mmCIF file with all atom_site columns, C-alpha atoms in Angstrom:
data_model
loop_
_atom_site.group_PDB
_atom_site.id
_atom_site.type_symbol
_atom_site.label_atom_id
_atom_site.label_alt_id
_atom_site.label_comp_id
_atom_site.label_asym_id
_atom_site.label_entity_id
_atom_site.label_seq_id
_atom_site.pdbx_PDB_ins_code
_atom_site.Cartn_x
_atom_site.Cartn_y
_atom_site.Cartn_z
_atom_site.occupancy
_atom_site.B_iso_or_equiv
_atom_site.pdbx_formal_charge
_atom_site.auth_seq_id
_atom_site.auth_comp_id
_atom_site.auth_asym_id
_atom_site.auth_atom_id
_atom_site.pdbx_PDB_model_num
ATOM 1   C CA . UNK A 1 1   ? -30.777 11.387  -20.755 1.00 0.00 ? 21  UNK A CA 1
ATOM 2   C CA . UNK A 1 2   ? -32.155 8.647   -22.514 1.00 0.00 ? 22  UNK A CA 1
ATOM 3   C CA . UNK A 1 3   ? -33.171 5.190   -20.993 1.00 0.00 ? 23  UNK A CA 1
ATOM 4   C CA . UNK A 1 4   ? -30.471 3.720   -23.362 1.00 0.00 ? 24  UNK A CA 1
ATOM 5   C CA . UNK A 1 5   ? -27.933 5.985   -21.713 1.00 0.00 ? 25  UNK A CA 1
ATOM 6   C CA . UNK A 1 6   ? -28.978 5.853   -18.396 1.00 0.00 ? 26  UNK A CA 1
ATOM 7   C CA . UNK A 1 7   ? -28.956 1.532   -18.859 1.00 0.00 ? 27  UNK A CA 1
ATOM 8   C CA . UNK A 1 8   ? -25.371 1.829   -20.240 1.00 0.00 ? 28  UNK A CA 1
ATOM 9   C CA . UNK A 1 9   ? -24.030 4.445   -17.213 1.00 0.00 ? 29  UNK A CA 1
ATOM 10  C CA . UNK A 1 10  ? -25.341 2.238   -14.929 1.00 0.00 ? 30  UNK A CA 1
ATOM 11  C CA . UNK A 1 11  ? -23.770 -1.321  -16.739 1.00 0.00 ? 31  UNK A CA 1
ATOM 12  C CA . UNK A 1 12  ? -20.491 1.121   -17.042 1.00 0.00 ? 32  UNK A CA 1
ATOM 13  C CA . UNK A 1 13  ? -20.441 1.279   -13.050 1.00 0.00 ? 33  UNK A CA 1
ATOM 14  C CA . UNK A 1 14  ? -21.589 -2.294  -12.341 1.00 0.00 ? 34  UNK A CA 1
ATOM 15  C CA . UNK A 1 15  ? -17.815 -3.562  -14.009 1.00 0.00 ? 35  UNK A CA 1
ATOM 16  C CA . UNK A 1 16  ? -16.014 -1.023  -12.309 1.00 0.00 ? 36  UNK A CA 1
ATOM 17  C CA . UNK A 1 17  ? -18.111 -2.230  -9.053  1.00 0.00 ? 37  UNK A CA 1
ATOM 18  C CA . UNK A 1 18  ? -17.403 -5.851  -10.351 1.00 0.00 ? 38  UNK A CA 1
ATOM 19  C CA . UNK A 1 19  ? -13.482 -4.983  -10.848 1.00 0.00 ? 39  UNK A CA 1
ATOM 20  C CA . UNK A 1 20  ? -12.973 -3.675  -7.176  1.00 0.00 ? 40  UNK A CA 1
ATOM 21  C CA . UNK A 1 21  ? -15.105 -5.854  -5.282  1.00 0.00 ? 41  UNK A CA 1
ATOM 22  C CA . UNK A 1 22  ? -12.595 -8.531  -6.963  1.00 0.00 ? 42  UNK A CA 1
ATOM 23  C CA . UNK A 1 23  ? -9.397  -6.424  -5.791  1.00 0.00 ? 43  UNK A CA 1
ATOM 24  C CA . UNK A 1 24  ? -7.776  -7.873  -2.119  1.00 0.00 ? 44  UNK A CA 1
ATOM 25  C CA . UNK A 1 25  ? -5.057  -7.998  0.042   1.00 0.00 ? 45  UNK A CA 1
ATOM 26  C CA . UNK A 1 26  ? -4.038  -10.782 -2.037  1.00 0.00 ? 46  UNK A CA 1
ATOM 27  C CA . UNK A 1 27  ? -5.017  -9.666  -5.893  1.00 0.00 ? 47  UNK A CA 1
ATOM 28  C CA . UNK A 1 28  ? -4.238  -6.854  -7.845  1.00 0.00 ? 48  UNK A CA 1
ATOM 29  C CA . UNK A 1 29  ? -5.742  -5.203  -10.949 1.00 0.00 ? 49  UNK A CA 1
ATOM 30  C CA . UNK A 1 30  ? -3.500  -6.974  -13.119 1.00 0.00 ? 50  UNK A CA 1
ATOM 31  C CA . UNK A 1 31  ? -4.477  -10.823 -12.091 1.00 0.00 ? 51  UNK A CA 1
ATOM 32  C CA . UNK A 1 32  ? -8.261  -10.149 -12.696 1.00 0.00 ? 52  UNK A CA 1
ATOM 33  C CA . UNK A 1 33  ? -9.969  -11.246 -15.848 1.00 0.00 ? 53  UNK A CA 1
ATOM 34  C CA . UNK A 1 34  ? -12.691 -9.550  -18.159 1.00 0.00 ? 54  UNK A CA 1
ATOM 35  C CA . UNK A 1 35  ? -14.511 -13.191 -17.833 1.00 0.00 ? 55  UNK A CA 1
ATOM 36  C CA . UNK A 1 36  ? -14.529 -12.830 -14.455 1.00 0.00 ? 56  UNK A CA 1
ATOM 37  C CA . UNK A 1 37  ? -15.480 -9.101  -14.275 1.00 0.00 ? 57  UNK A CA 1
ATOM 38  C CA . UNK A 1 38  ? -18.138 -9.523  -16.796 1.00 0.00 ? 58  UNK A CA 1
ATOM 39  C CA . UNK A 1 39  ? -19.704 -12.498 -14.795 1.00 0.00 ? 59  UNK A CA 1
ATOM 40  C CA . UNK A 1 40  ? -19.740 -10.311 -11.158 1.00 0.00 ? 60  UNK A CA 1
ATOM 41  C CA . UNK A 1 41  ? -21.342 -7.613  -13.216 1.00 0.00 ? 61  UNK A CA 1
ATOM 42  C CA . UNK A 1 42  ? -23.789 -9.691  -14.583 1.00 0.00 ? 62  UNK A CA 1
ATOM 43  C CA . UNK A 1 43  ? -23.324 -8.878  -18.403 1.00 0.00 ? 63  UNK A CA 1
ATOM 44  C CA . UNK A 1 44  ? -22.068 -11.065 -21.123 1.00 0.00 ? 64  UNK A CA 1
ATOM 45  C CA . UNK A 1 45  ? -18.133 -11.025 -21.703 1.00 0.00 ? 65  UNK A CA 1
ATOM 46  C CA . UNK A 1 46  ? -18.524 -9.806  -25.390 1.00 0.00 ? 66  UNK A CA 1
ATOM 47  C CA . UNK A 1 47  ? -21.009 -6.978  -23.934 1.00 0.00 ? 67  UNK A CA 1
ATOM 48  C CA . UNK A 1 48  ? -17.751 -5.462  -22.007 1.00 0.00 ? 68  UNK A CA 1
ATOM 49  C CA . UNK A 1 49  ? -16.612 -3.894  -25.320 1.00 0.00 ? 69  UNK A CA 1
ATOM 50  C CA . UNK A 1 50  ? -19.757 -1.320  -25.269 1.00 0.00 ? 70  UNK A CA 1
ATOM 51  C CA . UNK A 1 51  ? -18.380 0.225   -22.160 1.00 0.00 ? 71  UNK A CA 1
ATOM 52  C CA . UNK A 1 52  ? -14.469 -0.119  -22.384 1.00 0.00 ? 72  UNK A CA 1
ATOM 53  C CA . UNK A 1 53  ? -12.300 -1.071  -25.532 1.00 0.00 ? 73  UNK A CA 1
ATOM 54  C CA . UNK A 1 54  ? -9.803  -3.283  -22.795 1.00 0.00 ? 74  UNK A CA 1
ATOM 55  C CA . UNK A 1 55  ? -9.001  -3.664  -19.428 1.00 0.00 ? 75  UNK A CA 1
ATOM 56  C CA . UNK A 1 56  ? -6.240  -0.783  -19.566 1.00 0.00 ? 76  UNK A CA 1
ATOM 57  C CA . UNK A 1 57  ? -9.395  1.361   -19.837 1.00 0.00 ? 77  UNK A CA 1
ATOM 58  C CA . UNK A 1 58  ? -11.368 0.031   -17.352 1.00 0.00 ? 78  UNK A CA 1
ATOM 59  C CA . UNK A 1 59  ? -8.492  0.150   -14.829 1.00 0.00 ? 79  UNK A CA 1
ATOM 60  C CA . UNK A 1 60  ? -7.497  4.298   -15.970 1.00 0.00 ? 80  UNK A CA 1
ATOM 61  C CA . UNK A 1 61  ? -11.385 4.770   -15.222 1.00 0.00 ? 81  UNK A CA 1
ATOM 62  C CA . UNK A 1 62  ? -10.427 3.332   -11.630 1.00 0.00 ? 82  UNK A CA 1
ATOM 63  C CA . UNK A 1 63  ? -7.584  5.334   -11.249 1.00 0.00 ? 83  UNK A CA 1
ATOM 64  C CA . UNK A 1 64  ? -9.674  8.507   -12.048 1.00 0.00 ? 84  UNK A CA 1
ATOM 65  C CA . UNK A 1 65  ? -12.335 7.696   -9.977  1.00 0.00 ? 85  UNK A CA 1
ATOM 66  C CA . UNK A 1 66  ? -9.257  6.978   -6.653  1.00 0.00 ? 86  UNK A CA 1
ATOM 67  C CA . UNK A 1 67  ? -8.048  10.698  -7.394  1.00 0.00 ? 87  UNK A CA 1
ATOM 68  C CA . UNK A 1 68  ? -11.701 12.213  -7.523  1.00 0.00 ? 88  UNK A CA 1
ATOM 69  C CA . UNK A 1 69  ? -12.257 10.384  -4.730  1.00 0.00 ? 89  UNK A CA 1
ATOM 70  C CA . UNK A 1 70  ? -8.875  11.870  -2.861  1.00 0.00 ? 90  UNK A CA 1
ATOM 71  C CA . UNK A 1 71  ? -9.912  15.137  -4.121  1.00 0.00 ? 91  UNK A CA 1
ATOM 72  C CA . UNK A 1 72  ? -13.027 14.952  -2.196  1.00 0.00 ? 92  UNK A CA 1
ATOM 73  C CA . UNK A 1 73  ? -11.122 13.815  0.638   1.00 0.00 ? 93  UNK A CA 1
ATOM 74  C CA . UNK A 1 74  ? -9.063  17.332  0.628   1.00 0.00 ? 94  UNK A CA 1
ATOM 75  C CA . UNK A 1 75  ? -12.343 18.999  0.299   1.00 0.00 ? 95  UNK A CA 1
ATOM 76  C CA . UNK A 1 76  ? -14.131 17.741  3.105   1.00 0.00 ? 96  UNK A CA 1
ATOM 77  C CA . UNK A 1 77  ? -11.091 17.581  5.598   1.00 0.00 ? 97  UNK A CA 1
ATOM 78  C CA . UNK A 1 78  ? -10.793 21.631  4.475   1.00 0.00 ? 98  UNK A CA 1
ATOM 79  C CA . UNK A 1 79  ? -14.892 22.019  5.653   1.00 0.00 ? 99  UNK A CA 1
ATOM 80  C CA . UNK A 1 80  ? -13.919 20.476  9.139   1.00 0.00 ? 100 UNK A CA 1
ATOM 81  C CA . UNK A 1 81  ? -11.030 22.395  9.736   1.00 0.00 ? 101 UNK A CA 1
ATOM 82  C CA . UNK A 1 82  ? -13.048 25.248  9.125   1.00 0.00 ? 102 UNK A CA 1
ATOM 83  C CA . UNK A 1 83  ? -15.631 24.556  11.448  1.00 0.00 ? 103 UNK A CA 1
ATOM 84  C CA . UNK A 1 84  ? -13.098 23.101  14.189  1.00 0.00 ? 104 UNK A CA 1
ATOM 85  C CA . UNK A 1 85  ? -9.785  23.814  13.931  1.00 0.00 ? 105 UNK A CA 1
ATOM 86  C CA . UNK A 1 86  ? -7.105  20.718  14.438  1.00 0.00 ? 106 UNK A CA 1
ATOM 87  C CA . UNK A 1 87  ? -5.911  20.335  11.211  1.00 0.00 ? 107 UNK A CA 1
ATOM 88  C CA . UNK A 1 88  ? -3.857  17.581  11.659  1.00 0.00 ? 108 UNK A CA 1
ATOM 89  C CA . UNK A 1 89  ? -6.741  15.571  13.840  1.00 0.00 ? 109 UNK A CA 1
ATOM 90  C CA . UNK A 1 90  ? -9.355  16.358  11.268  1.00 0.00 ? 110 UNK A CA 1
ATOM 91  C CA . UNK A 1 91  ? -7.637  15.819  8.047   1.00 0.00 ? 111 UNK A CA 1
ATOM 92  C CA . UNK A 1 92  ? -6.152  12.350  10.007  1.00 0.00 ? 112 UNK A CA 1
ATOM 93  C CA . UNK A 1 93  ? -9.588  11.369  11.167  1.00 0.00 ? 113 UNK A CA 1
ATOM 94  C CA . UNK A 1 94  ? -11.137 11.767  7.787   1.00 0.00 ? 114 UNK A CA 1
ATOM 95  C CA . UNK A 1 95  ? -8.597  10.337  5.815   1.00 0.00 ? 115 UNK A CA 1
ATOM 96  C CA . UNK A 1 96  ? -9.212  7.080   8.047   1.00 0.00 ? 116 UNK A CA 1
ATOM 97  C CA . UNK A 1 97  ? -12.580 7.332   7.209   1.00 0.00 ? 117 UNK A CA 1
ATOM 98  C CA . UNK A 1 98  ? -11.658 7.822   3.761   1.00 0.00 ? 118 UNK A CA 1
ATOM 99  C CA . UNK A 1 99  ? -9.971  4.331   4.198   1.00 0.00 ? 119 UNK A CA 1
ATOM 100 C CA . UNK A 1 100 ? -13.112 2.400   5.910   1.00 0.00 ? 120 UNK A CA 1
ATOM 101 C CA . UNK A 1 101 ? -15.167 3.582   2.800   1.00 0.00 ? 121 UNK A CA 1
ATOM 102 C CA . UNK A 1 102 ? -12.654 3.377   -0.320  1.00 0.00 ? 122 UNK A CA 1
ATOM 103 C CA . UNK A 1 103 ? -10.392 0.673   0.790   1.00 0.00 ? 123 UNK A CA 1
ATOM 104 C CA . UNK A 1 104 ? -9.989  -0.973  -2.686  1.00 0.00 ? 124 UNK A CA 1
ATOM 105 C CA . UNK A 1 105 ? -9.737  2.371   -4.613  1.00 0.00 ? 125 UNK A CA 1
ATOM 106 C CA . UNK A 1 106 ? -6.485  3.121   -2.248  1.00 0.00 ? 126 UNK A CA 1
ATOM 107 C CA . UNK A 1 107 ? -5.818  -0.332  -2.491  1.00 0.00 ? 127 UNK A CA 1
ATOM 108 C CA . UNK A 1 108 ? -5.451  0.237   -6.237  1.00 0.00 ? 128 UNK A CA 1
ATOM 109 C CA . UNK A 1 109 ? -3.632  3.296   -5.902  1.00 0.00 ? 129 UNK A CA 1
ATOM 110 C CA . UNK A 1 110 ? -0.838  1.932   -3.547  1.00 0.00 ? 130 UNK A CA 1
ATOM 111 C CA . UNK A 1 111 ? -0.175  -1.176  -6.311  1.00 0.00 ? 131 UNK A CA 1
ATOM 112 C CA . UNK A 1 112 ? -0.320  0.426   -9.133  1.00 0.00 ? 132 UNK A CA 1
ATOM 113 C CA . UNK A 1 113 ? 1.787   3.279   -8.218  1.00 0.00 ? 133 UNK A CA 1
ATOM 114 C CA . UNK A 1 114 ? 4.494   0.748   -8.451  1.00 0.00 ? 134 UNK A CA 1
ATOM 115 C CA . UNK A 1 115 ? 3.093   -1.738  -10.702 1.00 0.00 ? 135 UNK A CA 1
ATOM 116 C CA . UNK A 1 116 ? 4.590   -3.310  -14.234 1.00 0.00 ? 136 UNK A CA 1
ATOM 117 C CA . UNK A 1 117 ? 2.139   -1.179  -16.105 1.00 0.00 ? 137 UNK A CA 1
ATOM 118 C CA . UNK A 1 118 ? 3.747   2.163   -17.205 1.00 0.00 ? 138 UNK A CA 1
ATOM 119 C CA . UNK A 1 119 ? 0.553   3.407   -18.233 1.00 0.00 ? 139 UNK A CA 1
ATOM 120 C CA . UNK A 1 120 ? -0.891  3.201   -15.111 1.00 0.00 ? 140 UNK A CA 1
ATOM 121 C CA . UNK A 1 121 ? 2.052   3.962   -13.068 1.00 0.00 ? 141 UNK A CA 1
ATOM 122 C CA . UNK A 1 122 ? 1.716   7.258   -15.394 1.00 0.00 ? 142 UNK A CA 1
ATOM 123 C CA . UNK A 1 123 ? -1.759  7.649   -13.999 1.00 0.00 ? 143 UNK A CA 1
ATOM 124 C CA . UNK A 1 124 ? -1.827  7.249   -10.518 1.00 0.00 ? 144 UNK A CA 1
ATOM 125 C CA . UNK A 1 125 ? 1.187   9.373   -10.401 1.00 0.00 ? 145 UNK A CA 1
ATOM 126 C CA . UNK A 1 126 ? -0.683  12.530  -12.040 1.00 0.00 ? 146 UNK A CA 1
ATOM 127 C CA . UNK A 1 127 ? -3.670  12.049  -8.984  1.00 0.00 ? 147 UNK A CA 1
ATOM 128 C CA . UNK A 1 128 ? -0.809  11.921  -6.696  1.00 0.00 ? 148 UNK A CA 1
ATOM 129 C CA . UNK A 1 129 ? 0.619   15.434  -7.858  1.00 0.00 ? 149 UNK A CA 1
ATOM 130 C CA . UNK A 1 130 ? -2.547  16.949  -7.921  1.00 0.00 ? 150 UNK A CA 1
ATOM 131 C CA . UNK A 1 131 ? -3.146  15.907  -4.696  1.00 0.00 ? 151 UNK A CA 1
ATOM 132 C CA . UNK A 1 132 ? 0.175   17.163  -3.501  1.00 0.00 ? 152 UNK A CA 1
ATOM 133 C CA . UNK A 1 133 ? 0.012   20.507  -5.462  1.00 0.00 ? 153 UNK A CA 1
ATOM 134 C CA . UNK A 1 134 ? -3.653  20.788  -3.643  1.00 0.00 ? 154 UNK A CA 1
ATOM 135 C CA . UNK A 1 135 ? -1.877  20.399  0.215   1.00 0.00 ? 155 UNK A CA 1
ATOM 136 C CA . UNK A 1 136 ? 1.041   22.196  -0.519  1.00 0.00 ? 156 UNK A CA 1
ATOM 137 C CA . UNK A 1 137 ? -1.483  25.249  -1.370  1.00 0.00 ? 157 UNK A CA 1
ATOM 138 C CA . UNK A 1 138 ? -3.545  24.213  2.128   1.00 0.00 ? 158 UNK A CA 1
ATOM 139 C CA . UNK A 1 139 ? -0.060  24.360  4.092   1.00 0.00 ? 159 UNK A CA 1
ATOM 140 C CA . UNK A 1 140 ? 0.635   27.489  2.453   1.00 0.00 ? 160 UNK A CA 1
ATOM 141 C CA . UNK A 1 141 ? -2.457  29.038  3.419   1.00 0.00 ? 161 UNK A CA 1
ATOM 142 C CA . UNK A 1 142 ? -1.942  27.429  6.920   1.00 0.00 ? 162 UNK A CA 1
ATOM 143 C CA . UNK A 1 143 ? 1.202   29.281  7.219   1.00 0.00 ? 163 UNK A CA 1
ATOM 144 C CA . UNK A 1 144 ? 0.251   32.191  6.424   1.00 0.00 ? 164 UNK A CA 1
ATOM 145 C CA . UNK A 1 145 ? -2.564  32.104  8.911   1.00 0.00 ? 165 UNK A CA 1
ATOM 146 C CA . UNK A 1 146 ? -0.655  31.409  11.714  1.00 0.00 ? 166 UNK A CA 1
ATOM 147 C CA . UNK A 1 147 ? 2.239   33.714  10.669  1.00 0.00 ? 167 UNK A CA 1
ATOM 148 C CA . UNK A 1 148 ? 4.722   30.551  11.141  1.00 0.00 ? 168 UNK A CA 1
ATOM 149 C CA . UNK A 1 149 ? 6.596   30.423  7.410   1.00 0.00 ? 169 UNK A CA 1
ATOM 150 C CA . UNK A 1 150 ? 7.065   26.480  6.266   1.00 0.00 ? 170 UNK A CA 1
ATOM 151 C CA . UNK A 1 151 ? 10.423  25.654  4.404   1.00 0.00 ? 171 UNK A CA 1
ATOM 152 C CA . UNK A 1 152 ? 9.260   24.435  1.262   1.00 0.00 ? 172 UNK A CA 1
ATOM 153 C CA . UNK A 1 153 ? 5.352   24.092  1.445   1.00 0.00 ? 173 UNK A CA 1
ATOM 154 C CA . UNK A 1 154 ? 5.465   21.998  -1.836  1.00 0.00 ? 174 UNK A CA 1
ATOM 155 C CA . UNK A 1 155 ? 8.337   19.530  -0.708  1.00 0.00 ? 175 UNK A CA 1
ATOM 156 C CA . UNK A 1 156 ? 6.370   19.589  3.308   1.00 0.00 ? 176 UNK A CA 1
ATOM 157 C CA . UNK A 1 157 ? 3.103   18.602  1.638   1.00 0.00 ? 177 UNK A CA 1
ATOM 158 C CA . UNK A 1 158 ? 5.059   15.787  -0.541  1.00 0.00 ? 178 UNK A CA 1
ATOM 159 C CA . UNK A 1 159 ? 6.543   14.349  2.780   1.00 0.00 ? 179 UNK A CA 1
ATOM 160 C CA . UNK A 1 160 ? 3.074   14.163  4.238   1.00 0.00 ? 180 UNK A CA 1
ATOM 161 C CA . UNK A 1 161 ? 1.903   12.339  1.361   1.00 0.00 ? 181 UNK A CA 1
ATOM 162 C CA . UNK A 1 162 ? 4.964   9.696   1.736   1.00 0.00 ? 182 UNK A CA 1
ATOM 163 C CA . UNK A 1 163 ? 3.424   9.140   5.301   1.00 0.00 ? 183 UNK A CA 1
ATOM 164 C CA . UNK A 1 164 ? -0.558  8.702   4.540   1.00 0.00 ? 184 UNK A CA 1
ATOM 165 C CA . UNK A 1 165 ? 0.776   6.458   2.183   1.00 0.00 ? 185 UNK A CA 1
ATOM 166 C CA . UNK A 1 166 ? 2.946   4.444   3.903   1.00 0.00 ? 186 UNK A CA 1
ATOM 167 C CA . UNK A 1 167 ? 0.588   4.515   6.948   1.00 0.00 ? 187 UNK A CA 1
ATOM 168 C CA . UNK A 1 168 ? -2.641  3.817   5.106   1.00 0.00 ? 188 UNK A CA 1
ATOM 169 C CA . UNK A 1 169 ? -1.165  1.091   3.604   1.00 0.00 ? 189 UNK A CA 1
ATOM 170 C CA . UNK A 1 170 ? -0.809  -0.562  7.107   1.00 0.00 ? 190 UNK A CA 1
ATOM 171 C CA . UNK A 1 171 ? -3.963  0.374   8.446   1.00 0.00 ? 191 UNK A CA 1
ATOM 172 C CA . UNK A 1 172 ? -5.812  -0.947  5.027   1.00 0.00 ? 192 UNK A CA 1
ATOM 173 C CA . UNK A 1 173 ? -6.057  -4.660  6.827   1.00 0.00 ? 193 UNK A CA 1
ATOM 174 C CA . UNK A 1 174 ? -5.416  -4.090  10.617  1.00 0.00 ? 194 UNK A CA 1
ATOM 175 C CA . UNK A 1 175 ? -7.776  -4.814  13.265  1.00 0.00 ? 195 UNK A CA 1
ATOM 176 C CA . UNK A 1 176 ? -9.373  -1.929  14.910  1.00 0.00 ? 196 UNK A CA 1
ATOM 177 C CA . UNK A 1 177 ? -6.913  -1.491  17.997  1.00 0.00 ? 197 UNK A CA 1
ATOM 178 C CA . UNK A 1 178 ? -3.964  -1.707  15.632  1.00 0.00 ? 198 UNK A CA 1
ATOM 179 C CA . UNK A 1 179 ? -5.479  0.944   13.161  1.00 0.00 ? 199 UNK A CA 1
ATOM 180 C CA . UNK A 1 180 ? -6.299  3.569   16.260  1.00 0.00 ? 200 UNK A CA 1
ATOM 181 C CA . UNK A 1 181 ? -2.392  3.258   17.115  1.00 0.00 ? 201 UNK A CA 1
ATOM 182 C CA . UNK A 1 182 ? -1.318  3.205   13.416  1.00 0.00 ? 202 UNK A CA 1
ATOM 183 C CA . UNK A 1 183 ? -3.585  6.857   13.867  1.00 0.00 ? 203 UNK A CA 1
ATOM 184 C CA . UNK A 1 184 ? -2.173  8.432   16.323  1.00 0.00 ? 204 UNK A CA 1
ATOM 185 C CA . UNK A 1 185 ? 1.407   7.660   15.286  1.00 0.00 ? 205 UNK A CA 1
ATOM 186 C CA . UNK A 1 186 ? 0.193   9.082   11.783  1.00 0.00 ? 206 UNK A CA 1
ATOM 187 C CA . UNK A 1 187 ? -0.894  12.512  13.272  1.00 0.00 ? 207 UNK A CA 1
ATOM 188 C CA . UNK A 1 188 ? 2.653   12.426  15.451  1.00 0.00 ? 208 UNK A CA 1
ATOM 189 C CA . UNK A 1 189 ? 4.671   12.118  12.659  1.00 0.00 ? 209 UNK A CA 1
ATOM 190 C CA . UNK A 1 190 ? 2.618   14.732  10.557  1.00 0.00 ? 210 UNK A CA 1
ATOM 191 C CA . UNK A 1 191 ? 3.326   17.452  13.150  1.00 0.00 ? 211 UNK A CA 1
ATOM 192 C CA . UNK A 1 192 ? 7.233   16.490  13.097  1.00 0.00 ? 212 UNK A CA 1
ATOM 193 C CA . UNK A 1 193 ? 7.058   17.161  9.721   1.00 0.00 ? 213 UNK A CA 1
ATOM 194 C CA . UNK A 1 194 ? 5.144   20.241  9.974   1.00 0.00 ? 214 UNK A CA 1
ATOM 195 C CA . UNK A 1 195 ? 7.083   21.712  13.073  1.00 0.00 ? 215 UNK A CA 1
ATOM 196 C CA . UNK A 1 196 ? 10.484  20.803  11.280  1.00 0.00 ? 216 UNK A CA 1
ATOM 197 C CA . UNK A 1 197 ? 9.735   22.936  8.287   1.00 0.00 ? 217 UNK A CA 1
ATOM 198 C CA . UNK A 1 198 ? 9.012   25.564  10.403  1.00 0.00 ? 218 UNK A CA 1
ATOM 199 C CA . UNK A 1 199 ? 11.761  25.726  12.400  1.00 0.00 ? 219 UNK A CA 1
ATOM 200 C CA . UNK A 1 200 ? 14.003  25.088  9.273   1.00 0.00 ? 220 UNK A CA 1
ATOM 201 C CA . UNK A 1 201 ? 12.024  28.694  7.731   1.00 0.00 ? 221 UNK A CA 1
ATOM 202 C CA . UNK A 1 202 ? 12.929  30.125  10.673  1.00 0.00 ? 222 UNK A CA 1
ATOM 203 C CA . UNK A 1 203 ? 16.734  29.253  11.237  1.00 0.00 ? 223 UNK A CA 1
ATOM 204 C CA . UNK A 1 204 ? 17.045  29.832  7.696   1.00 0.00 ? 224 UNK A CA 1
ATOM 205 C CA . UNK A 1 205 ? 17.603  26.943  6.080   1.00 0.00 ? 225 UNK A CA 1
ATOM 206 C CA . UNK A 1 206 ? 17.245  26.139  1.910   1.00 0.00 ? 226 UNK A CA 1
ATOM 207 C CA . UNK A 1 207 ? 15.743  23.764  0.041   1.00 0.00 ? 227 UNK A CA 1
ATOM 208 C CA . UNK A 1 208 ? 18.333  22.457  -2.730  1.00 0.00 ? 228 UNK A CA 1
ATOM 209 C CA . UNK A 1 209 ? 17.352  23.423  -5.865  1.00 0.00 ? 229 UNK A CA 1
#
């Protein structure tokens, strides 16, 4: 790579650094500015244009980078459980890590997955499914392991999702001792879910079509 690349990679990643370090509680993607992106990063306004052609762009890039980073979430929770069992525990206890170390990235994932922007809404909504497709094909496996048949793995692993969500989104901002019980009630409610879908499999219940 030349130095020319290399310079604009690394200007590329200083906005999107600039656009989440901007992103709060309080502000989402849509109330930021390219002035005030441009002037975290460092760069010129005009100089924006090299790396994105608006801020649509520079927000999808975000997006993408959320899912890759869920993605590697999966992957590493799936390398735990390997090595120590406790699904649920593990893939709880790194998702909160997950959250200590890409709180804006979910942060921009849980408002734009109901935001005014279609496009974006559009976006985060693919990561989502892939994400979903990706634990429906763990619980599969996981049931098959453990010879206990899940009703629906697809519509199981889309419940879970609901959850981490819904969860996360509470223990983005808490204080330590409420994010530890926020935890625990996570993992309590995942293994409802789970055990319910196997006992539906097994009293033979059906998913509607």
């Amino acid at each position: 790579m030349s130095v020319r690349a290399e310079q604009k990679l690394k200007t590329r990643r200083a906005l999107m650094d600039a656009a989440l370090r901007q992103l709060s509680a309080d502000r989402g993607f849509g109330s930021l500015s390219l002035r005030e992106i441009a002037r975290e990063a460092g760069i010129a306004p005009t100089s924006f244009y090299r790396h994105f052609t608006e801020m649509d762009e520079l927000g999808l890039a975000l997006v993408d980078e959320a899912g890759v980073a869920l993605r590697q979430l999966m992957r590493q929770a799936r390398k735990r459980i390997e090595r120590h069992g406790g699904a649920i525990d593990t893939s709880v206890e790194t998702f909160m890590e997950y959250l200590s170390d890409n709180a804006n990235l979910f942060r921009l994932l849980l408002r734009e997955r109901t935001g005014v922007s279609r496009i974006f809404r559009t976006a985060v909504q693919a990561e989502i499914d892939h994400f979903v497709t990706e634990l429906a094909e763990d619980l599969e496996k996981f049931a098959d392991g453990k010879q206990r048949p899940l009703l629906d793995a697809h519509m199981v692993a889309e419940s879970m999702v609901v959850l981490v969500f819904h969860l996360g989104a509470e223990a983005l901002d808490a204080p330590p001792r409420q994010r530890n019980k926020l935890k625990e009630k996570l993992k309590v409610q995942l293994r409802m879910v789970l055990v319910g879908a196997q006992t539906m499999a097994q009293e033979g219940y059906e998913t509607p079509d």
